[in-house]
Each structure stands twice: as C-alpha cells, then as structure tokens.
Coordinates of C-alpha atoms in Angstrom, one line a residue:
X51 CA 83.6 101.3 91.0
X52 CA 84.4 104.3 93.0
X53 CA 88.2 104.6 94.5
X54 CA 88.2 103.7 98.6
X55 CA 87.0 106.9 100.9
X56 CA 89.2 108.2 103.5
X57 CA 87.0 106.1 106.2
X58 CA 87.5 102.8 104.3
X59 CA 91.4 103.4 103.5
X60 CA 92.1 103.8 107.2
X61 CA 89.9 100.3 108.1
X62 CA 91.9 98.6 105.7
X63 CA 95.1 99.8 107.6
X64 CA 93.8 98.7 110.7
X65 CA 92.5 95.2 109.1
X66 CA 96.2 94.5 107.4
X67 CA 97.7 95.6 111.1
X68 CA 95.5 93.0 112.4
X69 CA 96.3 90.0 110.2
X70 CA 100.1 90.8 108.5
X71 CA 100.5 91.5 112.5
X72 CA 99.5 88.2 113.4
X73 CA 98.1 86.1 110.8
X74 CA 98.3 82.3 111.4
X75 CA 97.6 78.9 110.4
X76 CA 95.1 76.1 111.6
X77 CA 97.1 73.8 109.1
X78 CA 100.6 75.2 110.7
X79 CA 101.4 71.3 111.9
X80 CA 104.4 72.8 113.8
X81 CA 102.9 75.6 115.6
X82 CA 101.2 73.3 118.4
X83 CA 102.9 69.6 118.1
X84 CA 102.2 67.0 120.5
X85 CA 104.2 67.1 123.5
X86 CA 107.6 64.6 123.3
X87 CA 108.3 64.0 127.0
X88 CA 110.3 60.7 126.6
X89 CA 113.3 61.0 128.7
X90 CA 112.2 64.0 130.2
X91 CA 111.2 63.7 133.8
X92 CA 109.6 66.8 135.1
X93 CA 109.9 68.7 132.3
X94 CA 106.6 70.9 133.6
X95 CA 108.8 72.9 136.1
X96 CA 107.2 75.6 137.8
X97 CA 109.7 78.5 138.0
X98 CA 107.7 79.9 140.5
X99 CA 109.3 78.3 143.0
X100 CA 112.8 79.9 141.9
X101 CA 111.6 83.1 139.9
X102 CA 109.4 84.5 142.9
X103 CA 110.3 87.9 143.6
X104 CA 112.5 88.6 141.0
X105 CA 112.4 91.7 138.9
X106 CA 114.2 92.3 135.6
X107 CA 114.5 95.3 133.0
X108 CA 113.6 95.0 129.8
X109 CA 114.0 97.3 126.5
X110 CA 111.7 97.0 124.0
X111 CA 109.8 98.3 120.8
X112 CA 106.7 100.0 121.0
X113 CA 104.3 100.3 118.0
X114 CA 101.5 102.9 116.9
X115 CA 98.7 100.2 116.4
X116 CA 99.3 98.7 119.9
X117 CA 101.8 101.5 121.7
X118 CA 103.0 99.9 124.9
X119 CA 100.6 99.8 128.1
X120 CA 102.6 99.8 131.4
X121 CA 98.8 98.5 132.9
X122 CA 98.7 95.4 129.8
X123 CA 97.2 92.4 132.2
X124 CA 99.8 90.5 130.0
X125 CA 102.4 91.6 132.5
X126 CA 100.0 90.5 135.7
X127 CA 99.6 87.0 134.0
X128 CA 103.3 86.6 133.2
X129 CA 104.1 87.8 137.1
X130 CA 101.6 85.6 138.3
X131 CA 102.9 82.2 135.9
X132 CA 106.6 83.0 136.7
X133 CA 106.9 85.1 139.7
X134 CA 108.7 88.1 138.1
X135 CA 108.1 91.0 137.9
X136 CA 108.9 93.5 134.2
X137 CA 110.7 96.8 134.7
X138 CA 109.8 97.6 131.0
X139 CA 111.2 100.5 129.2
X140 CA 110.9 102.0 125.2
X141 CA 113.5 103.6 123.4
X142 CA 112.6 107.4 122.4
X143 CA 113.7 106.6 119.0
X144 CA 114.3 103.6 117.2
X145 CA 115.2 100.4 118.7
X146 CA 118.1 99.1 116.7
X147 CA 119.8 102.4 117.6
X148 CA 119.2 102.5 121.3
X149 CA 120.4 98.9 121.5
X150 CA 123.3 100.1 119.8
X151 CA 123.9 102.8 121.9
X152 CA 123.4 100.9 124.9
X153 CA 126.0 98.3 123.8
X154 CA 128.5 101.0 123.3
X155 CA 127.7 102.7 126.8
X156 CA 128.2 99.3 128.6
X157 CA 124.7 100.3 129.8
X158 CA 122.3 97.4 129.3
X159 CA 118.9 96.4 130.3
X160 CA 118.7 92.3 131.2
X161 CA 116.7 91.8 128.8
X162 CA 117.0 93.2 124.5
X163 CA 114.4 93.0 122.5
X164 CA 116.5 92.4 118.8
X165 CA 115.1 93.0 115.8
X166 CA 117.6 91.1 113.5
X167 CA 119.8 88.1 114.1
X168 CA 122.8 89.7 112.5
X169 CA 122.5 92.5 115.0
X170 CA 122.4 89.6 118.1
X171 CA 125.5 88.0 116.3
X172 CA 127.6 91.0 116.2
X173 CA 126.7 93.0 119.7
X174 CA 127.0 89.0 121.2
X175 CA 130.2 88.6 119.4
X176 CA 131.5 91.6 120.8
X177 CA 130.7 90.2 125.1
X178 CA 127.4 92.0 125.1
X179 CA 125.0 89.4 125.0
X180 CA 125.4 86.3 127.0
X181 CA 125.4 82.9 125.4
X182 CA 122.4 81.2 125.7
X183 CA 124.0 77.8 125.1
X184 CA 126.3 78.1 128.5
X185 CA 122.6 77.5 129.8
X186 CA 120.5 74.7 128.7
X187 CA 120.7 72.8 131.8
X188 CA 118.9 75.1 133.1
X189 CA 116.0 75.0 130.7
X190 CA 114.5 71.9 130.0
X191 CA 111.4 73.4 128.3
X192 CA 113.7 75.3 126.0
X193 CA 115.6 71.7 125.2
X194 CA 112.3 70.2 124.3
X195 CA 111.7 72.8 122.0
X196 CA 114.9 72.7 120.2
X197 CA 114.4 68.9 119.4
X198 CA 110.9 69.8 117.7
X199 CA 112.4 72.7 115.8
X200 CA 115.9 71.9 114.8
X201 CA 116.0 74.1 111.5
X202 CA 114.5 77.2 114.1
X203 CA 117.2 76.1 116.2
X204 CA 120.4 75.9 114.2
X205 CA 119.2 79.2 112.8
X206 CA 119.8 81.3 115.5
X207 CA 123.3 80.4 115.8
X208 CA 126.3 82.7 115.2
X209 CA 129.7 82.1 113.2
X210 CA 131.2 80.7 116.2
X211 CA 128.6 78.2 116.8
X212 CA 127.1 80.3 119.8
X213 CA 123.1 81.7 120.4
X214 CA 123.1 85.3 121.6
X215 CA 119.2 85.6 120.6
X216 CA 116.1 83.1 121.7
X217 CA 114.6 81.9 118.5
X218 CA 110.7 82.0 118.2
X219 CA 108.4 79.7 116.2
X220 CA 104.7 80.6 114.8
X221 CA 105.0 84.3 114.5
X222 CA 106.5 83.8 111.4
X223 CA 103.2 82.9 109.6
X224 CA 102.9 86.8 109.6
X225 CA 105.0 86.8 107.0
X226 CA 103.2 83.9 104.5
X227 CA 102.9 85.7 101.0
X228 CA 101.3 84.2 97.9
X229 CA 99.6 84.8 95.1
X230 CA 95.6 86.1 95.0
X231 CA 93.3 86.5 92.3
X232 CA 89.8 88.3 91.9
X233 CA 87.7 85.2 91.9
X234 CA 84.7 87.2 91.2
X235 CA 85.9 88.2 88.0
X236 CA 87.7 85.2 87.2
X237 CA 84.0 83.4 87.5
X238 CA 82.2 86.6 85.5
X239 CA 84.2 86.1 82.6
X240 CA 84.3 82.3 82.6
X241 CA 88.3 82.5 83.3
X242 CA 90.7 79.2 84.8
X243 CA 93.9 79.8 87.3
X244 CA 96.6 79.6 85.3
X245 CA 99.0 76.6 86.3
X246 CA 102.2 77.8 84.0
X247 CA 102.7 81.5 82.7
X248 CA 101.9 80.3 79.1
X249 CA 98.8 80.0 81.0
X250 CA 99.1 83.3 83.0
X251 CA 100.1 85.3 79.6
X252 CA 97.0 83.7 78.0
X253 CA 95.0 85.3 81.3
X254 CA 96.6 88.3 81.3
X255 CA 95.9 89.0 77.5
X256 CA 91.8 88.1 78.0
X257 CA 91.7 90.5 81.1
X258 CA 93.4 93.0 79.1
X259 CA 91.1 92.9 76.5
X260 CA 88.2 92.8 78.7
X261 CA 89.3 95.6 80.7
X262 CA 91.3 97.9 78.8
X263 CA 92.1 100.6 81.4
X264 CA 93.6 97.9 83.5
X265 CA 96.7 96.5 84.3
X266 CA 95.6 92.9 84.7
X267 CA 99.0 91.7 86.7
X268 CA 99.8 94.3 89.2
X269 CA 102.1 94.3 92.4
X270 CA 104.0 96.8 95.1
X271 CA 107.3 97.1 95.1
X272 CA 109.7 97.2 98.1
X273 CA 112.9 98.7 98.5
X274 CA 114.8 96.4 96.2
X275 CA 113.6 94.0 93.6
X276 CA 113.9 91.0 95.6
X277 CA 112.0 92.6 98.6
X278 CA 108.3 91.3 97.0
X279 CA 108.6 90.8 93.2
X280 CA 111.5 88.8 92.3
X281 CA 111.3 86.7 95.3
X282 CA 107.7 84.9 95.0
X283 CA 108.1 85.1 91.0
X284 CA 111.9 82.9 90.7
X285 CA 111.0 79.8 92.7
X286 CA 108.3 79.3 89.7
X287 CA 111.2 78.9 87.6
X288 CA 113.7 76.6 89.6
X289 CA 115.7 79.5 90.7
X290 CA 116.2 82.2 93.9
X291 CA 116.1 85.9 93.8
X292 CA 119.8 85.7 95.4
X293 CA 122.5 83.3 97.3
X294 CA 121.1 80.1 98.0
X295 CA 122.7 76.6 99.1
X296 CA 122.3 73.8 96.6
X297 CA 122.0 70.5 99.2
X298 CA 122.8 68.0 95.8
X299 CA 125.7 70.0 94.5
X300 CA 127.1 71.0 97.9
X301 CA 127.5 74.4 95.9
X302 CA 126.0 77.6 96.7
X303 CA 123.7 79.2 93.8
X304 CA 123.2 82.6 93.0
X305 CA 119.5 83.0 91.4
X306 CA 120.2 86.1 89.4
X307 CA 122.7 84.7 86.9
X308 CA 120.9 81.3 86.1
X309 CA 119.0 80.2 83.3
X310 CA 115.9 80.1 84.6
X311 CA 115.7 83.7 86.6
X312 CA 116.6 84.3 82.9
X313 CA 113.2 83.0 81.8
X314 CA 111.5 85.1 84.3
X315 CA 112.7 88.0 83.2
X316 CA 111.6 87.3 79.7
X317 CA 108.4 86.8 80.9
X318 CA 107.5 90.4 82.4
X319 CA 109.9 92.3 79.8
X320 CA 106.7 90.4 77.5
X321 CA 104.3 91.3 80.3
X322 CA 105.8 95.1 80.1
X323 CA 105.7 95.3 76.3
X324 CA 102.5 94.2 76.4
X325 CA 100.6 96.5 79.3
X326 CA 99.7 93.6 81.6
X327 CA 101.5 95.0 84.6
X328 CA 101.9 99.2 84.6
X329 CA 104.7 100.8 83.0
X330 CA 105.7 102.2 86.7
X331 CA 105.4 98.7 87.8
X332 CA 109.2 99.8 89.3
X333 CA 107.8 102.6 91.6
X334 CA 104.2 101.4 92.2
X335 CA 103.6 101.9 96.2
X336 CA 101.4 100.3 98.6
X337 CA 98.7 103.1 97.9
X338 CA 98.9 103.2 94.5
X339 CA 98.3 99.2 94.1
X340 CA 95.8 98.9 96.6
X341 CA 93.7 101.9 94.3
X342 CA 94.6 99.4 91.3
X343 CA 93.2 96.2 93.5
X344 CA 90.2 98.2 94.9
X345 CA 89.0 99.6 91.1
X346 CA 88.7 97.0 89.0
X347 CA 92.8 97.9 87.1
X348 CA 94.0 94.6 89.0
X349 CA 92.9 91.3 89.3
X350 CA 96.1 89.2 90.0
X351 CA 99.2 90.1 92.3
X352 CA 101.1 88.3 95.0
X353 CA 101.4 89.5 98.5
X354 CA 100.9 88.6 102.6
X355 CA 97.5 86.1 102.8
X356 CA 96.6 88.6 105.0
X357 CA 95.3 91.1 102.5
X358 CA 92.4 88.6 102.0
X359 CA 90.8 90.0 104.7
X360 CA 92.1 93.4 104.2
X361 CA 90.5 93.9 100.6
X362 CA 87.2 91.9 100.7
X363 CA 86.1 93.5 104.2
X364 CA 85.5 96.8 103.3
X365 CA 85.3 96.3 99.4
X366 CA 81.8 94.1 99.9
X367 CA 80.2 97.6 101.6
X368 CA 79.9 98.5 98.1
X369 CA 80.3 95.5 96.3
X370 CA 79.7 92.4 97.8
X371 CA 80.4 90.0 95.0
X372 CA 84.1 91.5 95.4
X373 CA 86.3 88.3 96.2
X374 CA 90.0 88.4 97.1
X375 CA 91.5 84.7 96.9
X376 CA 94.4 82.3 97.0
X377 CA 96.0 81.3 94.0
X378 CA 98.3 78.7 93.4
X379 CA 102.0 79.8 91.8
X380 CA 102.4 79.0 88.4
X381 CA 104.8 77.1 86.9
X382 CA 107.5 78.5 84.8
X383 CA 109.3 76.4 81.8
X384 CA 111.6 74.1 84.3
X385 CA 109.7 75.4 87.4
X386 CA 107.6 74.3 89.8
X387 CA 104.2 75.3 91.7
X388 CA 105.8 76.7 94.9
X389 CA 106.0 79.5 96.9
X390 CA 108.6 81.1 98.5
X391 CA 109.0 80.4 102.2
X392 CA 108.7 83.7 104.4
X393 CA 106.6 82.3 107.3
X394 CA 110.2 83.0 109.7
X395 CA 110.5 85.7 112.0
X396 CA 114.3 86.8 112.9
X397 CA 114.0 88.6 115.5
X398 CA 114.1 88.2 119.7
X399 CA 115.2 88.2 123.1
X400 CA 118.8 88.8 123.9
X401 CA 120.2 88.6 127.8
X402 CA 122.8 91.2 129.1
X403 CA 126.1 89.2 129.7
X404 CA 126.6 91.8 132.4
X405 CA 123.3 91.2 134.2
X406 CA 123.3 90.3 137.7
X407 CA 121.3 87.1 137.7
X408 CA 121.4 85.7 134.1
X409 CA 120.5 82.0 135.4
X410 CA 117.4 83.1 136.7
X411 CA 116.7 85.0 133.5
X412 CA 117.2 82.3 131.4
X413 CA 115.3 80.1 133.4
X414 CA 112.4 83.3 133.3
X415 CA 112.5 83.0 129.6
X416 CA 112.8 78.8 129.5
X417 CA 108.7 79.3 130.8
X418 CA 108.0 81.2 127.0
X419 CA 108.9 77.5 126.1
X420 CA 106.5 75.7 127.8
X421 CA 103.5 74.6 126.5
X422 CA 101.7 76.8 129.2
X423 CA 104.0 79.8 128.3
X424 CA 103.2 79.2 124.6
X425 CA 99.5 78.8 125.5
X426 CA 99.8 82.3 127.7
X427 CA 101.6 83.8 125.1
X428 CA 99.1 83.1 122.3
X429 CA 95.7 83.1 123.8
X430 CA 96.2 85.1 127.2
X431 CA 94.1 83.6 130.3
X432 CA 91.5 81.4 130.3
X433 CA 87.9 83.2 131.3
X434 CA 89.5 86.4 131.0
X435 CA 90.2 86.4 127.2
X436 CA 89.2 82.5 125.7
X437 CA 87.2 80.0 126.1
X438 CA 87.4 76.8 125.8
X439 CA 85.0 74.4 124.1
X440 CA 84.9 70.8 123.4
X441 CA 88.8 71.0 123.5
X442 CA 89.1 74.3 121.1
X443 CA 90.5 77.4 122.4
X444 CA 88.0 80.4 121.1
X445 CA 89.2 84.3 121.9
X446 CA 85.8 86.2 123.0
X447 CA 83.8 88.1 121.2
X448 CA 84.5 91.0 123.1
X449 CA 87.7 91.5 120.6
X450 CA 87.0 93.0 117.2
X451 CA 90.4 92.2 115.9
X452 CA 93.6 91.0 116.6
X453 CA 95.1 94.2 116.7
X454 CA 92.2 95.3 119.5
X455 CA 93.3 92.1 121.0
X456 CA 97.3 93.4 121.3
X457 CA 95.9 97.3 122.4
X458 CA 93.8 95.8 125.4
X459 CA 95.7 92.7 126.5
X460 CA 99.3 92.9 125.0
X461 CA 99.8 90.0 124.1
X462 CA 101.9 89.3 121.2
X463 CA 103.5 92.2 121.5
X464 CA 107.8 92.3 122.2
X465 CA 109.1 90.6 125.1
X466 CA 105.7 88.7 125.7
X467 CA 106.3 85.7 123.2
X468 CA 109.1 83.2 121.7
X469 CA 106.9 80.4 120.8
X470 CA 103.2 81.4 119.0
X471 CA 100.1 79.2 118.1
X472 CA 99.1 81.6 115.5
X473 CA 95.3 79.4 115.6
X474 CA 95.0 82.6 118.3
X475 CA 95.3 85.0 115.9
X476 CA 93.4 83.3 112.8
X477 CA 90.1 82.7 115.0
X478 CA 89.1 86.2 114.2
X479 CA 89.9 85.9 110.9
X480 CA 87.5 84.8 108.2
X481 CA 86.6 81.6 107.1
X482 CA 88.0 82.6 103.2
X483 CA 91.8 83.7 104.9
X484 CA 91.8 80.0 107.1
X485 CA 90.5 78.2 103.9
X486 CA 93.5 80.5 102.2
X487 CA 96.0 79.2 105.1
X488 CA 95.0 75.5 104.3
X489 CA 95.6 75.6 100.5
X490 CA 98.9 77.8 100.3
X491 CA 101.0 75.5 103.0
X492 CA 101.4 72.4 100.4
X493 CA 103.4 74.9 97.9
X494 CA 105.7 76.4 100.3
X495 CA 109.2 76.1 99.0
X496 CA 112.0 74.0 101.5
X497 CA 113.0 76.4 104.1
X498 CA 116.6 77.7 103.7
X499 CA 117.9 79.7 107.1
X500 CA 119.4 82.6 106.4
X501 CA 123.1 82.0 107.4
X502 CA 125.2 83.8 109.6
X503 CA 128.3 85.6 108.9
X504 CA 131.7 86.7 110.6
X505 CA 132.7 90.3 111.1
X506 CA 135.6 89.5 108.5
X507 CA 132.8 88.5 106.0
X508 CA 130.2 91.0 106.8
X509 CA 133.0 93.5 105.6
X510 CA 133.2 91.9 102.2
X511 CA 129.3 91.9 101.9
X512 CA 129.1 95.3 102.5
X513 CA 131.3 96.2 99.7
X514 CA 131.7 93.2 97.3
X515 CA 128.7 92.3 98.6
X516 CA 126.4 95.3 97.4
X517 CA 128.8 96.1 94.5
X518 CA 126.9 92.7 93.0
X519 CA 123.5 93.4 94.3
X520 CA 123.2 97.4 93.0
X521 CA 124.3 96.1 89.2
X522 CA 121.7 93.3 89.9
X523 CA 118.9 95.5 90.4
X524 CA 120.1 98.0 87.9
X525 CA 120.7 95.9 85.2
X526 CA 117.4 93.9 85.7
X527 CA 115.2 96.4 85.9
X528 CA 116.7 97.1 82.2
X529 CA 116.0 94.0 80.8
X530 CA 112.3 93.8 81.8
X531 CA 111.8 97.2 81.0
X532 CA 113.6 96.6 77.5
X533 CA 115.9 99.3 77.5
X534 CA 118.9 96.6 77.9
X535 CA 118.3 93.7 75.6
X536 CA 118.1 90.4 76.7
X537 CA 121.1 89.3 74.3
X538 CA 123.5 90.8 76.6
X539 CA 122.3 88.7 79.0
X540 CA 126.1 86.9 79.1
X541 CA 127.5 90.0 79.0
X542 CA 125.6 91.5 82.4
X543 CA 126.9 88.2 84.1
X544 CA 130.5 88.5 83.1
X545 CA 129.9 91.8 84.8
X546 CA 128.8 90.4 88.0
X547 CA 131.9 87.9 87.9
X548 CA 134.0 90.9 87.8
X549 CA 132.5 92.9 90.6
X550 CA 133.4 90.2 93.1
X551 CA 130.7 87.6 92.8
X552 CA 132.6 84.2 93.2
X553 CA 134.5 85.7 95.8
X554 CA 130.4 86.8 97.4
X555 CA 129.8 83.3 96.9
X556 CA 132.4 81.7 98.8
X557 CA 131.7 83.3 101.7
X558 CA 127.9 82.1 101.4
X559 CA 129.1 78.6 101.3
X560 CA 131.3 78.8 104.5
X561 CA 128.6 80.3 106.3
X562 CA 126.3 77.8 104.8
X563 CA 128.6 75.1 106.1
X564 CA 129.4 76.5 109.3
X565 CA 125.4 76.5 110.2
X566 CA 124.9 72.9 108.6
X567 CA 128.0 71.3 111.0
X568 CA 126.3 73.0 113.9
X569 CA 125.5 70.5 116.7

C-alpha cells in the first residue's frame, strides 16, 4: 500500500478537525436529559424582555479551521433569542496571554473566553473575575442545570469554594479516546480482540510474524508520557498515570509508584524487547503514526474515536476493505476493561468583576442554559440549518462537515456554547464512529474532577511538584526501554519519596477534600 499523497494528508486534517472538534455521542445519556421542572415555576424565562438592547464585549479565541466571522448568523440568532448584541474581539496572539495581560492592565472585556480552570481560579482569586455564585438567583436555567450535573458543577469551583468560570457539558465528548484496531486485518488473518494483554502479547506476536516490517502496537506520543500513552494504558491495570483520590481509603494514590503501573511497564519493556511497538515509540509524532496506521506497520493503537472517520475515509479511495474500529481495553493482571475518562472540557466563560452591568450578563449567559440556548447552541436555527423529522433533529445536507458547519454558521465556536448536544455534531459522522460511540461509553472509567488548588499550593507543585513528575518520566521511559532494570524498581520510588512526593500528595488530598465538602 502506497503512503497518503499530499491531497489525502490534508483531508484527513480537515476530517480529524471536524470530529476531534466536535465529536459526540447519541448514547451520551447526559448530553440532552429530560427536563426536571419540579419546583421550578417559570423556569422558561425569556431574557428578552430584560436583555433587549444591551450590548457586551467579548474576547475570544479564534481558530485556523473556523477563524472568526464578524458576519457568523450565530451572532444574529443569539441577538434575536436574547436581545444582545456581541462586541467580539481576538487577541493578536495567544489567548491565555492577552487574558493575562488584560488582567494585569485592569483592562477587561465583559466577557473572557478561558481556556483552563486554573487560569479562572487564579485571575478570579485575584478580584478579576466576578463570582458567579453571588448570582444564581438570577439564573434559574443555570440552577436547573447544576442539579442535573453536579460532578460538572462542583468542578468548576475554586479553593475558596467560589466559580469564576461557567462550566459546559457535552463538548467534552471531543475528547473520548480508546482503543482501535484494523478489523479488516484482524478478520484476513482469522485474529480475536484481545480481552487481557496475555491476549494482546499473543496478538501482537501473530501480527508480527505475519507482517514483519511492522510494528503491530503503535501510538503518538504527547508532550509527557501521561499526555496519550500512560493514561489509557494504567486504568487496564487498577492504577492512574498520576494523583488520584481513592473514595474507599479516603487516601489519595499516586499511579506511578503502585504495583500495578508496575505491571504495565513490564508489559511494553516486553512489547519493546520484542519489536511490537517501534523502538522510537518515545518520539513517534502524529505524522509519523498516521504513515504507520495508513501502510499496513500498525494495526492496533489508542487514540480520539474520532480518527475512525479520519483514517477509513480517505484510506477506502484506495482500499476499501480498510477498516478502522473500536476496541475494547484489555485487561491487565488485577485490571479491568475500562477506559480512561477524558470526555470533560475545562475550559469557559468568565465575567469582568469590573463590568458595568454583570447582572444582566449573567442573566445573558443563564439563556446558554436553557434547553433552547442548548438547542441554539448545538444545532443552530430551525429551517435555516436542521430539520426536524418525526421528532429528530437532522443538520442539512448542505454541510459537508462539521468543521464546514463552524466556518459558515459559527456555531460551536468560543463564546457561542456552555451546554452541547454533541448528537449535532455526530449526524455527519458515519454510521461505524456512532456504532463506535455506543460500544466505548460502558468502559469509561468513574470520572474524577480535576481538583483545584490554592496559590500557596500551586507554588509547591510547581517545584516539588515537577521535581516528581520529570524523574517520573525519566526514569519510566528507562524501564520500558530496558536501559534501567526493573529490579530497581523500589529503588526509583524511594527516589520519588525523596523528591517531595508525600508532601505532593498532601496537597492533592486537601484539594480533593476541599472540592468533595463543596455545597
């Protein structure tokens, strides 16, 4: 099989912009749950009525694939729900630093789009942001929502129990990763899934033989180990590729030290020894995989869902047996089948403590809340971009993709969404990735927020902190690459007790309990 041409790398890019951007799922209970509206009179409030008139600025991100469109109809649609009108600016360079610099300045738009919750924390901490809290009365669609997502909810809140940024639900499914295997293969040489990795070695070592030049397990690595490979592979083995918060011990964890992240690593320093992931597996890119994936050198990995679509579309021009699929996560000795939970989204809207009408803001966001905001938000106008048959919202054929759907309309784009039904974005998807999104959701690990942290302990992680997480990845790297053995395996955790990690810990377990006493 011939490596991808120019023309078909460059669909693929668009096809992954489309789904990673916005991938969602039919089976995503939670992304569209029927309405509560017990002891809620009026709870469809039409902030026309207030909102009408009103104009506020707003900062946010622009992106190549959909670069911001002062003439978006989203922006006509949201005036004509809400009343308000969108003074919408982009930062010349990149957003985290203009918000930055804005903070520092005093200088603030009404509206911030954030792109991390530890920035919201801080800049809120510090009197920028205004606490959202101080105005729930005023948002009775908002209140509905945070009984239906609690675990969203508490997760947005800082150390000192207050919300500086609005929390969104749905747009997280971007995020789903899992494992994916060439079924076409699989079914040429008469192969099973594995369902352990005595089972995946066994795989491995037939594909190997089979195909000689390949490497039959092969993934792309991110900027730290635990940034793709480590954290999909350690839940298989009852562990976590870092801090984590033990509900039955009350005790927080640290994956990397524990027996069973142990018995990962033994696994792919077996798997290196053995050629069934690359030698480079440490530097392998995004290009460099997807040449492995597209030539027959690969047949198993683990990455977004999304990449269903993004490999079999242009791979069946010239090959149209090729088939991309899920794969259920094997089991490692004292594991389990599950995935990783990564469909979460941190980032948001913040509002200007210093803005001159913050109750009307708040209320202007409260609408994103709605189930008419979310519908808005998600499928853009009835007639104009979906249909709607026999009770089934359809987007119109008139859009080739979801990321066409973003350049012309821009919707789902920042500062146009909080609360997603991602069923939007999968109708243009195909029937294998929605069959995908219906098998991967039963092995999706318990979701853990990610907690916050004071200024005071954001200090010690910073230094402690990334004293333990530089010998981590150091030292692991060794092991699996064999040139540390695995017998000094108690001697590389009595080095990570040294560096500060109990002390690491601690603070993990205050923040941990600070966000689980939240009301």
């Amino acid at each position: 099989m011939k490596k991808w041409s120019v023309s078909v790398l460059l669909l693929c890019c668009v096809v992954i912009a489309v789904i990673a951007g916005g991938c969602s799922s039919g089976n995503n209970n939670n992304a569209n749950p029927p309405a509560n509206t017990e002891g809620q009179e009026g709870t469809e409030v039409q902030p026309t009525s207030t909102l009408q008139g009103k104009t506020f600025s707003m900062l946010v991100e622009t992106n190549p694939s959909w670069p911001y469109d002062a003439n978006w109809p989203v922006w006509t649609w949201l005036k004509e729900a809400t009343g308000v009108t969108l003074d919408v600016s982009v930062p010349a360079g990149k957003l985290a630093e203009t918000v930055q610099l804005n903070v520092a300045s005093g200088s603030m738009p009404d509206i911030s789009m954030i792109l991390s919750i530890s920035d919201a924390n801080k800049f809120g901490q510090q009197g920028a942001f205004a606490n959202i809290l101080d105005y729930m009365e005023l948002m009775p669609h908002f209140k509905k929502w945070k009984e239906q997502y609690p675990e969203a909810f508490r997760s947005n809140l800082a150390p000192d129990g207050k919300m500086y940024m609005f929390p969104n639900q749905g747009f997280g499914e971007t995020n789903r990763m899992s494992w994916l295997y060439r079924e076409d293969v699989f079914k040429e040489n008469g192969l099973q899934t594995p369902k352990t990795y005595d089972e995946l070695y066994d795989v491995l070592k037939q594909l190997k033989a089979k195909y000689p030049d390949s490497y039959p397990l092969s993934f792309r690595m991110g900027k730290t180990l635990n940034s793709n490979m480590t954290k999909i592979l350690a839940p298989n083995f009852g562990s976590s590729d870092t801090y984590y918060y033990n509900a039955d011990t009350q005790e927080v964890g640290y994956g990397p030290t524990e027996d069973g992240y142990k018995s990962m690593v033994e696994y792919l320093n077996k798997f290196t020894a053995e050629g069934l992931i690359p030698p480079n597996w440490l530097t392998v890119d995004t290009k460099q995989w997807q040449d492995m994936m597209s030539t027959n050198k690969a047949f198993i990995t683990f990455d977004y869902l999304a990449r269903i679509d993004f490999f079999n579309a242009p791979m069946r021009e010239e090959n149209p047996d090729y088939t991309l699929a899920f794969m259920a996560p094997p089991a490692g000795p004292n594991g389990a089948q599950v995935n990783p939970f990564t469909s979460f989204l941190q980032s948001g809207m913040a509002v200007s403590s210093k803005a001159k009408d913050v109750e009307s803001i708040m209320q202007y966001i409260d609408f994103f809340y709605s189930e008419e905001g979310q519908t808005l938000a998600s499928w853009g106008k009835e007639g104009e971009t979906y249909t709607t048959v026999d009770g089934q919202k359809r987007l119109n054929d008139d859009f080739a993709d979801i990321t066409d759907f973003r350049k012309k309309t821009g919707l789902s784009t920042h500062g146009t969404y909080t609360w997603i039904d991602y069923d939007a974005h999968l109708s243009l998807a195909s029937d294998e990735l929605k069959a995908a999104y219906e098998e991967a959701v039963p092995y999706d690990k318990a979701y853990q927020p990610i907690p916050s942290f004071t200024d005071e302990e954001q200090d010690v992680l910073s230094t402690v902190g990334e004293a333990v997480d530089k010998h981590r990845e150091e030292n692991i790297a060794k092991f699996i690459m064999g040139t540390r053995p695995l017998s000094e395996w108690e001697q590389y955790k009595s080095e990570a007790d040294k560096l500060g990690l109990e002390q690491v810990k601690e603070i993990y377990k205050n923040a941990y309990e600070r966000a689980a006493a939240a009301n």
